[in-house]
Structure formats: C-alpha cells, structure tokens
C-alpha cells in the first residue's frame, strides 16, 4: 500500500501564484515590505492624442521636480526618477508600508510624426505632463469638395 501525503493548501497554490504575480506587477513584494527603500517604483501613465499633439501624463506623487529627468534619444522618450524613503521615524514604528520607493525608468517609442524640437513638460500636483506636438504634415487637413 502506498502512502499519500496530505497537503491541505495545495489547491491554493495557483491563487498564491496569481497574488504574487499581481503584487510584483504593481511594485509590491515581500522584499519591498521588509525593505521599503528598495522597492520598485513603476509610475502609471496615460497617453492620449489630440488634433495637434500626443499627451503623456505620468503619476509621480511625492517626487520633486528636480528628481525627474526626461530624455529623448533615437526617437525614444525616457522618464527617469527616484523617490527616496525618508526615514524620519524608525522602521519598527510602521504598521504598514505600501508606498513604493526607489528609482524608476519608463521608455516610450515615439511616432515618426512627433516634432521632437517642440516637446514641452510640466509638473503639477504629482502629475508629469509631457506634450509631444505633431509635425505639420501629420496634422489632418480638411479639403472642401464642391459637388456640381
């Protein structure tokens, strides 16, 4: 007769894997809970198109304007920054640490119709707004057609 080992939590393994995957995807991990200053920061970004430009909004709460760098190289826009963990109180006093800290890099390949010379950026209330104007030839043109 063969003995079978009883594993009462075996059915929960897929659930735990999914929770771990989601936690890692959103910048949380067991390591980041123990050492918040080493957590991964990955800002959320919205990109939308207007008639004259593309607009990128990145959520960067808690960062100072000086901590953010924007680079454009080979048609790739790169956002870099670092949110530092300010240790004003000892870690043992924290009941829960969910805020992400650390450095981040996000890169976006730009369309060929972006006018790289006139890119502008502003930072207000924790939101970085990068405006990427379109080249003149990329803007839609309206042609009126007369019908006889």
Short mmCIF file of N, CA and C in Angstrom, two decimals:
data_model
loop_
_atom_site.label_atom_id
_atom_site.label_comp_id
_atom_site.label_asym_id
_atom_site.label_seq_id
_atom_site.Cartn_x
_atom_site.Cartn_y
_atom_site.Cartn_z
N UNK A 1 0.84 -1.17 0.00
CA UNK A 1 0.00 0.00 0.00
C UNK A 1 0.89 1.24 0.00
N UNK A 2 0.53 2.18 -0.82
CA UNK A 2 1.30 3.39 -0.98
C UNK A 2 0.69 4.52 -0.16
N UNK A 3 1.54 5.26 0.55
CA UNK A 3 1.06 6.37 1.36
C UNK A 3 1.01 7.63 0.52
N UNK A 4 0.00 8.40 0.73
CA UNK A 4 -0.15 9.67 0.03
C UNK A 4 -0.04 10.80 1.05
N UNK A 5 0.80 11.77 0.76
CA UNK A 5 0.99 12.89 1.67
C UNK A 5 -0.17 13.86 1.49
N UNK A 6 -0.76 14.22 2.60
CA UNK A 6 -1.89 15.15 2.56
C UNK A 6 -1.36 16.58 2.60
N UNK A 7 -1.72 17.38 1.58
CA UNK A 7 -1.32 18.78 1.51
C UNK A 7 -2.60 19.61 1.47
N UNK A 8 -3.05 20.09 2.61
CA UNK A 8 -4.34 20.78 2.65
C UNK A 8 -4.38 22.09 1.86
N UNK A 9 -3.24 22.72 1.62
CA UNK A 9 -3.24 24.00 0.94
C UNK A 9 -2.80 23.91 -0.52
N UNK A 10 -2.72 22.70 -1.06
CA UNK A 10 -2.29 22.51 -2.43
C UNK A 10 -3.20 23.25 -3.42
N UNK A 11 -4.49 23.23 -3.16
CA UNK A 11 -5.44 23.89 -4.06
C UNK A 11 -5.26 25.40 -4.10
N UNK A 12 -4.62 25.96 -3.08
CA UNK A 12 -4.43 27.41 -3.04
C UNK A 12 -3.18 27.87 -3.78
N UNK A 13 -2.33 26.97 -4.21
CA UNK A 13 -1.09 27.36 -4.88
C UNK A 13 -1.32 28.26 -6.10
N UNK A 14 -2.25 27.92 -7.00
CA UNK A 14 -2.48 28.83 -8.14
C UNK A 14 -2.93 30.22 -7.69
N UNK A 15 -3.74 30.27 -6.65
CA UNK A 15 -4.18 31.55 -6.12
C UNK A 15 -3.00 32.37 -5.62
N UNK A 16 -2.12 31.75 -4.84
CA UNK A 16 -0.94 32.45 -4.32
C UNK A 16 -0.02 32.91 -5.45
N UNK A 17 0.13 32.08 -6.47
CA UNK A 17 0.96 32.49 -7.62
C UNK A 17 0.37 33.73 -8.29
N UNK A 18 -0.96 33.75 -8.45
CA UNK A 18 -1.61 34.91 -9.07
C UNK A 18 -1.46 36.16 -8.20
N UNK A 19 -1.60 36.01 -6.90
CA UNK A 19 -1.43 37.15 -5.99
C UNK A 19 0.00 37.65 -6.06
N UNK A 20 0.98 36.76 -6.06
CA UNK A 20 2.39 37.17 -6.16
C UNK A 20 2.65 37.88 -7.49
N UNK A 21 2.09 37.35 -8.58
CA UNK A 21 2.28 37.97 -9.89
C UNK A 21 1.71 39.38 -9.90
N UNK A 22 0.49 39.55 -9.38
CA UNK A 22 -0.12 40.88 -9.33
C UNK A 22 0.67 41.83 -8.43
N UNK A 23 1.13 41.33 -7.30
CA UNK A 23 1.91 42.16 -6.38
C UNK A 23 3.19 42.63 -7.05
N UNK A 24 3.88 41.75 -7.74
CA UNK A 24 5.11 42.13 -8.43
C UNK A 24 4.83 43.10 -9.57
N UNK A 25 3.70 42.90 -10.27
CA UNK A 25 3.34 43.77 -11.38
C UNK A 25 3.10 45.20 -10.92
N UNK A 26 2.56 45.37 -9.71
CA UNK A 26 2.26 46.70 -9.20
C UNK A 26 3.32 47.22 -8.23
N UNK A 27 4.47 46.57 -8.20
CA UNK A 27 5.59 47.10 -7.44
C UNK A 27 5.64 46.69 -5.99
N UNK A 28 4.86 45.69 -5.60
CA UNK A 28 4.91 45.21 -4.23
C UNK A 28 5.55 43.84 -4.22
N UNK A 29 6.25 43.55 -3.15
CA UNK A 29 6.80 42.21 -2.99
C UNK A 29 7.12 42.01 -1.53
N UNK A 30 7.40 40.77 -1.16
CA UNK A 30 7.79 40.50 0.22
C UNK A 30 9.04 41.29 0.56
N UNK A 31 9.95 41.40 -0.38
CA UNK A 31 11.18 42.15 -0.16
C UNK A 31 10.88 43.62 0.06
N UNK A 32 9.95 44.19 -0.72
CA UNK A 32 9.66 45.61 -0.58
C UNK A 32 8.97 45.90 0.74
N UNK A 33 8.21 44.96 1.27
CA UNK A 33 7.57 45.17 2.56
C UNK A 33 8.60 45.19 3.68
N UNK A 34 9.64 44.38 3.56
CA UNK A 34 10.67 44.34 4.58
C UNK A 34 11.62 45.51 4.45
N UNK A 35 11.94 45.90 3.21
CA UNK A 35 12.89 46.97 2.95
C UNK A 35 12.27 47.95 1.96
N UNK A 36 11.43 48.87 2.44
CA UNK A 36 10.71 49.75 1.53
C UNK A 36 11.60 50.64 0.69
N UNK A 37 12.80 50.96 1.15
CA UNK A 37 13.66 51.80 0.34
C UNK A 37 14.23 51.07 -0.85
N UNK A 38 14.01 49.77 -0.96
CA UNK A 38 14.49 49.00 -2.10
C UNK A 38 13.35 48.53 -3.00
N UNK A 39 12.15 49.04 -2.78
CA UNK A 39 11.01 48.62 -3.58
C UNK A 39 11.12 49.18 -5.00
N UNK A 40 10.35 48.60 -5.88
CA UNK A 40 10.35 49.03 -7.26
C UNK A 40 9.22 50.03 -7.48
N UNK A 41 9.56 51.16 -8.05
CA UNK A 41 8.58 52.19 -8.36
C UNK A 41 8.31 52.13 -9.86
N UNK A 42 7.06 52.02 -10.24
CA UNK A 42 6.70 52.00 -11.64
C UNK A 42 5.48 52.90 -11.83
N UNK A 43 5.73 54.15 -12.22
CA UNK A 43 4.61 55.10 -12.32
C UNK A 43 3.61 54.71 -13.41
N UNK A 44 2.36 54.98 -13.13
CA UNK A 44 1.28 54.74 -14.09
C UNK A 44 1.24 55.88 -15.09
N UNK A 45 0.94 55.56 -16.34
CA UNK A 45 0.99 56.55 -17.42
C UNK A 45 -0.28 56.47 -18.25
N UNK A 46 -0.83 57.63 -18.58
CA UNK A 46 -1.93 57.74 -19.54
C UNK A 46 -1.38 58.49 -20.75
N UNK A 47 -1.68 58.00 -21.95
CA UNK A 47 -1.27 58.67 -23.17
C UNK A 47 -2.52 58.84 -24.04
N UNK A 48 -2.73 60.07 -24.49
CA UNK A 48 -3.87 60.30 -25.38
C UNK A 48 -3.45 61.23 -26.51
N UNK A 49 -4.28 61.26 -27.54
CA UNK A 49 -3.97 62.03 -28.74
C UNK A 49 -5.00 63.13 -28.91
N UNK A 50 -4.50 64.31 -29.25
CA UNK A 50 -5.37 65.42 -29.62
C UNK A 50 -5.14 65.70 -31.10
N UNK A 51 -5.80 66.72 -31.61
CA UNK A 51 -5.64 67.05 -33.03
C UNK A 51 -4.21 67.47 -33.35
N UNK A 52 -3.56 68.17 -32.41
CA UNK A 52 -2.24 68.73 -32.67
C UNK A 52 -1.08 68.04 -31.95
N UNK A 53 -1.38 67.13 -31.02
CA UNK A 53 -0.29 66.55 -30.24
C UNK A 53 -0.69 65.23 -29.58
N UNK A 54 0.32 64.58 -29.02
CA UNK A 54 0.13 63.45 -28.12
C UNK A 54 0.45 63.98 -26.72
N UNK A 55 -0.28 63.51 -25.73
CA UNK A 55 -0.05 63.97 -24.36
C UNK A 55 0.17 62.75 -23.47
N UNK A 56 1.24 62.81 -22.69
CA UNK A 56 1.59 61.74 -21.77
C UNK A 56 1.47 62.30 -20.36
N UNK A 57 0.65 61.68 -19.53
CA UNK A 57 0.51 62.04 -18.12
C UNK A 57 1.04 60.89 -17.28
N UNK A 58 2.03 61.19 -16.43
CA UNK A 58 2.61 60.17 -15.56
C UNK A 58 2.35 60.55 -14.11
N UNK A 59 1.84 59.59 -13.33
CA UNK A 59 1.59 59.83 -11.91
C UNK A 59 2.89 59.64 -11.14
N UNK A 60 3.37 60.70 -10.51
CA UNK A 60 4.62 60.67 -9.76
C UNK A 60 4.45 61.36 -8.41
N UNK A 61 3.53 60.87 -7.58
CA UNK A 61 3.29 61.55 -6.31
C UNK A 61 4.50 61.45 -5.39
N UNK A 62 4.75 62.53 -4.69
CA UNK A 62 5.84 62.55 -3.73
C UNK A 62 7.20 62.89 -4.30
N UNK A 63 7.30 63.04 -5.62
CA UNK A 63 8.58 63.40 -6.22
C UNK A 63 8.68 64.91 -6.38
N UNK A 64 9.89 65.40 -6.30
CA UNK A 64 10.15 66.80 -6.56
C UNK A 64 10.50 66.95 -8.03
N UNK A 65 10.28 68.13 -8.56
CA UNK A 65 10.58 68.39 -9.96
C UNK A 65 12.04 68.07 -10.28
N UNK A 66 12.92 68.33 -9.32
CA UNK A 66 14.36 68.10 -9.52
C UNK A 66 14.70 66.61 -9.60
N UNK A 67 13.82 65.74 -9.10
CA UNK A 67 14.08 64.29 -9.09
C UNK A 67 13.66 63.60 -10.38
N UNK A 68 13.11 64.36 -11.33
CA UNK A 68 12.60 63.78 -12.57
C UNK A 68 13.48 64.21 -13.74
N UNK A 69 13.85 63.24 -14.58
CA UNK A 69 14.63 63.54 -15.78
C UNK A 69 13.88 62.99 -16.99
N UNK A 70 13.86 63.77 -18.07
CA UNK A 70 13.22 63.37 -19.32
C UNK A 70 14.29 63.42 -20.40
N UNK A 71 14.50 62.31 -21.08
CA UNK A 71 15.50 62.23 -22.15
C UNK A 71 14.81 61.82 -23.45
N UNK A 72 15.31 62.34 -24.56
CA UNK A 72 14.86 61.92 -25.88
C UNK A 72 16.09 61.49 -26.66
N UNK A 73 16.12 60.22 -27.06
CA UNK A 73 17.26 59.69 -27.78
C UNK A 73 16.77 58.66 -28.79
N UNK A 74 17.15 58.82 -30.04
CA UNK A 74 16.75 57.88 -31.10
C UNK A 74 15.25 57.62 -31.11
N UNK A 75 14.46 58.69 -31.05
CA UNK A 75 13.01 58.58 -31.12
C UNK A 75 12.39 57.83 -29.94
N UNK A 76 13.12 57.76 -28.82
CA UNK A 76 12.63 57.12 -27.62
C UNK A 76 12.63 58.12 -26.48
N UNK A 77 11.45 58.33 -25.89
CA UNK A 77 11.31 59.23 -24.76
C UNK A 77 11.46 58.41 -23.49
N UNK A 78 12.35 58.83 -22.61
CA UNK A 78 12.62 58.09 -21.37
C UNK A 78 12.38 58.98 -20.17
N UNK A 79 11.57 58.49 -19.24
CA UNK A 79 11.34 59.17 -17.96
C UNK A 79 12.16 58.44 -16.91
N UNK A 80 12.91 59.19 -16.11
CA UNK A 80 13.71 58.61 -15.04
C UNK A 80 13.49 59.43 -13.78
N UNK A 81 13.59 58.75 -12.65
CA UNK A 81 13.46 59.47 -11.39
C UNK A 81 13.70 58.56 -10.22
N UNK A 82 13.65 59.17 -9.05
CA UNK A 82 13.83 58.39 -7.82
C UNK A 82 13.01 59.01 -6.71
N UNK A 83 12.26 58.15 -6.03
CA UNK A 83 11.50 58.57 -4.85
C UNK A 83 12.22 57.97 -3.66
N UNK A 84 12.75 58.86 -2.83
CA UNK A 84 13.56 58.40 -1.71
C UNK A 84 12.69 58.16 -0.49
N UNK A 85 13.05 57.12 0.26
CA UNK A 85 12.36 56.80 1.50
C UNK A 85 12.97 57.64 2.60
N UNK A 86 12.19 58.57 3.12
CA UNK A 86 12.69 59.44 4.17
C UNK A 86 12.48 58.76 5.51
N UNK A 87 13.58 58.42 6.17
CA UNK A 87 13.49 57.71 7.44
C UNK A 87 13.48 58.70 8.60
N UNK A 88 12.33 59.34 8.79
CA UNK A 88 12.20 60.28 9.89
C UNK A 88 11.89 59.54 11.19
N UNK A 89 11.25 58.37 11.07
CA UNK A 89 10.99 57.54 12.24
C UNK A 89 11.56 56.16 11.96
N UNK A 90 11.76 55.40 12.99
CA UNK A 90 12.34 54.07 12.80
C UNK A 90 11.34 53.14 12.13
N UNK A 91 11.86 52.20 11.36
CA UNK A 91 11.01 51.27 10.59
C UNK A 91 10.09 50.46 11.50
N UNK A 92 10.53 50.18 12.70
CA UNK A 92 9.71 49.35 13.61
C UNK A 92 8.40 50.04 13.97
N UNK A 93 8.36 51.38 13.83
CA UNK A 93 7.14 52.11 14.18
C UNK A 93 6.07 52.02 13.09
N UNK A 94 6.46 51.60 11.90
CA UNK A 94 5.49 51.49 10.83
C UNK A 94 4.62 50.27 11.03
N UNK A 95 3.33 50.46 10.89
CA UNK A 95 2.40 49.34 10.95
C UNK A 95 2.26 48.72 9.57
N UNK A 96 2.31 49.57 8.55
CA UNK A 96 2.16 49.10 7.17
C UNK A 96 2.89 50.06 6.24
N UNK A 97 3.60 49.52 5.29
CA UNK A 97 4.29 50.33 4.29
C UNK A 97 3.85 49.83 2.92
N UNK A 98 3.05 50.64 2.21
CA UNK A 98 2.56 50.25 0.89
C UNK A 98 3.08 51.17 -0.21
N UNK A 99 3.55 52.34 0.16
CA UNK A 99 4.05 53.28 -0.83
C UNK A 99 5.33 52.73 -1.45
N UNK A 100 5.45 52.90 -2.76
CA UNK A 100 6.63 52.42 -3.46
C UNK A 100 7.72 53.48 -3.43
N UNK A 101 8.93 53.03 -3.21
CA UNK A 101 10.10 53.90 -3.19
C UNK A 101 11.16 53.28 -4.05
N UNK A 102 12.05 54.11 -4.55
CA UNK A 102 13.15 53.62 -5.36
C UNK A 102 13.24 54.39 -6.66
N UNK A 103 14.10 53.92 -7.53
CA UNK A 103 14.27 54.59 -8.81
C UNK A 103 13.39 53.90 -9.86
N UNK A 104 13.10 54.63 -10.92
CA UNK A 104 12.29 54.07 -12.00
C UNK A 104 12.80 54.58 -13.34
N UNK A 105 12.49 53.83 -14.36
CA UNK A 105 12.74 54.22 -15.75
C UNK A 105 11.58 53.70 -16.58
N UNK A 106 10.97 54.59 -17.34
CA UNK A 106 9.92 54.20 -18.29
C UNK A 106 10.29 54.78 -19.63
N UNK A 107 10.24 53.97 -20.69
CA UNK A 107 10.60 54.42 -22.03
C UNK A 107 9.45 54.21 -22.99
N UNK A 108 9.32 55.14 -23.94
CA UNK A 108 8.25 55.09 -24.92
C UNK A 108 8.82 55.42 -26.29
N UNK A 109 8.55 54.57 -27.27
CA UNK A 109 9.00 54.83 -28.64
C UNK A 109 7.99 55.78 -29.26
N UNK A 110 8.51 56.88 -29.79
CA UNK A 110 7.65 57.90 -30.36
C UNK A 110 7.35 57.62 -31.82
N UNK A 111 6.22 58.10 -32.25
CA UNK A 111 5.82 58.03 -33.64
C UNK A 111 6.74 58.94 -34.46
N UNK A 112 6.90 58.63 -35.73
CA UNK A 112 7.74 59.46 -36.61
C UNK A 112 7.14 60.84 -36.85
N UNK A 113 5.86 61.00 -36.55
CA UNK A 113 5.22 62.28 -36.81
C UNK A 113 5.25 63.23 -35.61
N UNK A 114 6.13 62.95 -34.61
CA UNK A 114 6.27 63.84 -33.45
C UNK A 114 7.36 64.86 -33.74
N UNK A 115 7.06 66.12 -33.46
CA UNK A 115 8.02 67.21 -33.62
C UNK A 115 8.88 67.27 -32.35
N UNK A 116 10.01 66.59 -32.37
CA UNK A 116 10.86 66.44 -31.18
C UNK A 116 11.43 67.77 -30.70
N UNK A 117 11.54 68.75 -31.58
CA UNK A 117 12.12 70.04 -31.21
C UNK A 117 11.21 70.85 -30.28
N UNK A 118 9.92 70.57 -30.27
CA UNK A 118 8.97 71.39 -29.51
C UNK A 118 8.28 70.63 -28.39
N UNK A 119 8.88 69.58 -27.88
CA UNK A 119 8.30 68.83 -26.76
C UNK A 119 8.37 69.70 -25.51
N UNK A 120 7.26 69.73 -24.77
CA UNK A 120 7.22 70.50 -23.53
C UNK A 120 6.79 69.58 -22.39
N UNK A 121 7.16 69.98 -21.16
CA UNK A 121 6.78 69.19 -19.99
C UNK A 121 6.45 70.13 -18.84
N UNK A 122 5.49 69.71 -18.01
CA UNK A 122 5.16 70.45 -16.80
C UNK A 122 4.88 69.45 -15.69
N UNK A 123 5.05 69.89 -14.47
CA UNK A 123 4.84 69.01 -13.31
C UNK A 123 4.00 69.76 -12.29
N UNK A 124 2.82 69.20 -11.97
CA UNK A 124 1.91 69.87 -11.07
C UNK A 124 1.12 68.83 -10.28
N UNK A 125 1.08 68.97 -8.97
CA UNK A 125 0.31 68.09 -8.08
C UNK A 125 0.62 66.62 -8.29
N UNK A 126 1.89 66.29 -8.49
CA UNK A 126 2.31 64.91 -8.61
C UNK A 126 2.06 64.28 -9.97
N UNK A 127 1.68 65.09 -10.96
CA UNK A 127 1.44 64.57 -12.31
C UNK A 127 2.40 65.27 -13.28
N UNK A 128 3.19 64.47 -13.97
CA UNK A 128 4.07 64.97 -15.02
C UNK A 128 3.30 64.94 -16.33
N UNK A 129 3.23 66.07 -17.01
CA UNK A 129 2.53 66.15 -18.29
C UNK A 129 3.55 66.48 -19.37
N UNK A 130 3.71 65.57 -20.33
CA UNK A 130 4.63 65.77 -21.45
C UNK A 130 3.77 65.92 -22.71
N UNK A 131 3.93 67.06 -23.39
CA UNK A 131 3.17 67.32 -24.61
C UNK A 131 4.11 67.12 -25.80
N UNK A 132 3.72 66.24 -26.69
CA UNK A 132 4.51 65.88 -27.86
C UNK A 132 3.77 66.38 -29.11
N UNK A 133 4.12 67.57 -29.61
CA UNK A 133 3.39 68.12 -30.75
C UNK A 133 3.64 67.31 -32.03
N UNK A 134 2.62 67.28 -32.87
CA UNK A 134 2.74 66.58 -34.15
C UNK A 134 3.41 67.49 -35.17
N UNK A 135 4.09 66.89 -36.12
CA UNK A 135 4.66 67.66 -37.23
C UNK A 135 3.52 68.18 -38.08
N UNK A 136 3.76 69.27 -38.76
CA UNK A 136 2.71 69.89 -39.58
C UNK A 136 2.13 68.93 -40.61
N UNK A 137 2.98 68.15 -41.27
CA UNK A 137 2.48 67.25 -42.30
C UNK A 137 1.65 66.10 -41.72
N UNK A 138 1.74 65.87 -40.42
CA UNK A 138 0.98 64.78 -39.80
C UNK A 138 -0.41 65.22 -39.36
N UNK A 139 -0.63 66.52 -39.29
CA UNK A 139 -1.93 67.02 -38.87
C UNK A 139 -2.95 66.79 -39.98
N UNK A 140 -4.16 66.44 -39.60
CA UNK A 140 -5.18 66.21 -40.63
C UNK A 140 -5.53 67.51 -41.35
N UNK A 141 -5.76 67.40 -42.65
CA UNK A 141 -6.12 68.56 -43.47
C UNK A 141 -7.53 68.34 -44.00
N UNK A 142 -8.27 69.42 -43.99
CA UNK A 142 -9.63 69.33 -44.50
C UNK A 142 -9.65 69.93 -45.91
N UNK A 143 -10.18 69.16 -46.83
CA UNK A 143 -10.29 69.61 -48.22
C UNK A 143 -11.77 69.68 -48.56
N UNK A 144 -12.18 70.87 -49.01
CA UNK A 144 -13.59 71.03 -49.38
C UNK A 144 -13.75 70.62 -50.84
N UNK A 145 -14.74 69.83 -51.06
CA UNK A 145 -15.04 69.35 -52.40
C UNK A 145 -16.38 69.92 -52.82
N UNK A 146 -16.38 70.58 -53.96
CA UNK A 146 -17.63 71.11 -54.48
C UNK A 146 -18.30 70.06 -55.36
N UNK A 147 -19.55 69.89 -55.14
CA UNK A 147 -20.30 68.92 -55.93
C UNK A 147 -21.22 69.68 -56.87
N UNK A 148 -21.13 69.35 -58.19
CA UNK A 148 -21.96 70.03 -59.21
C UNK A 148 -23.28 69.37 -59.35
#
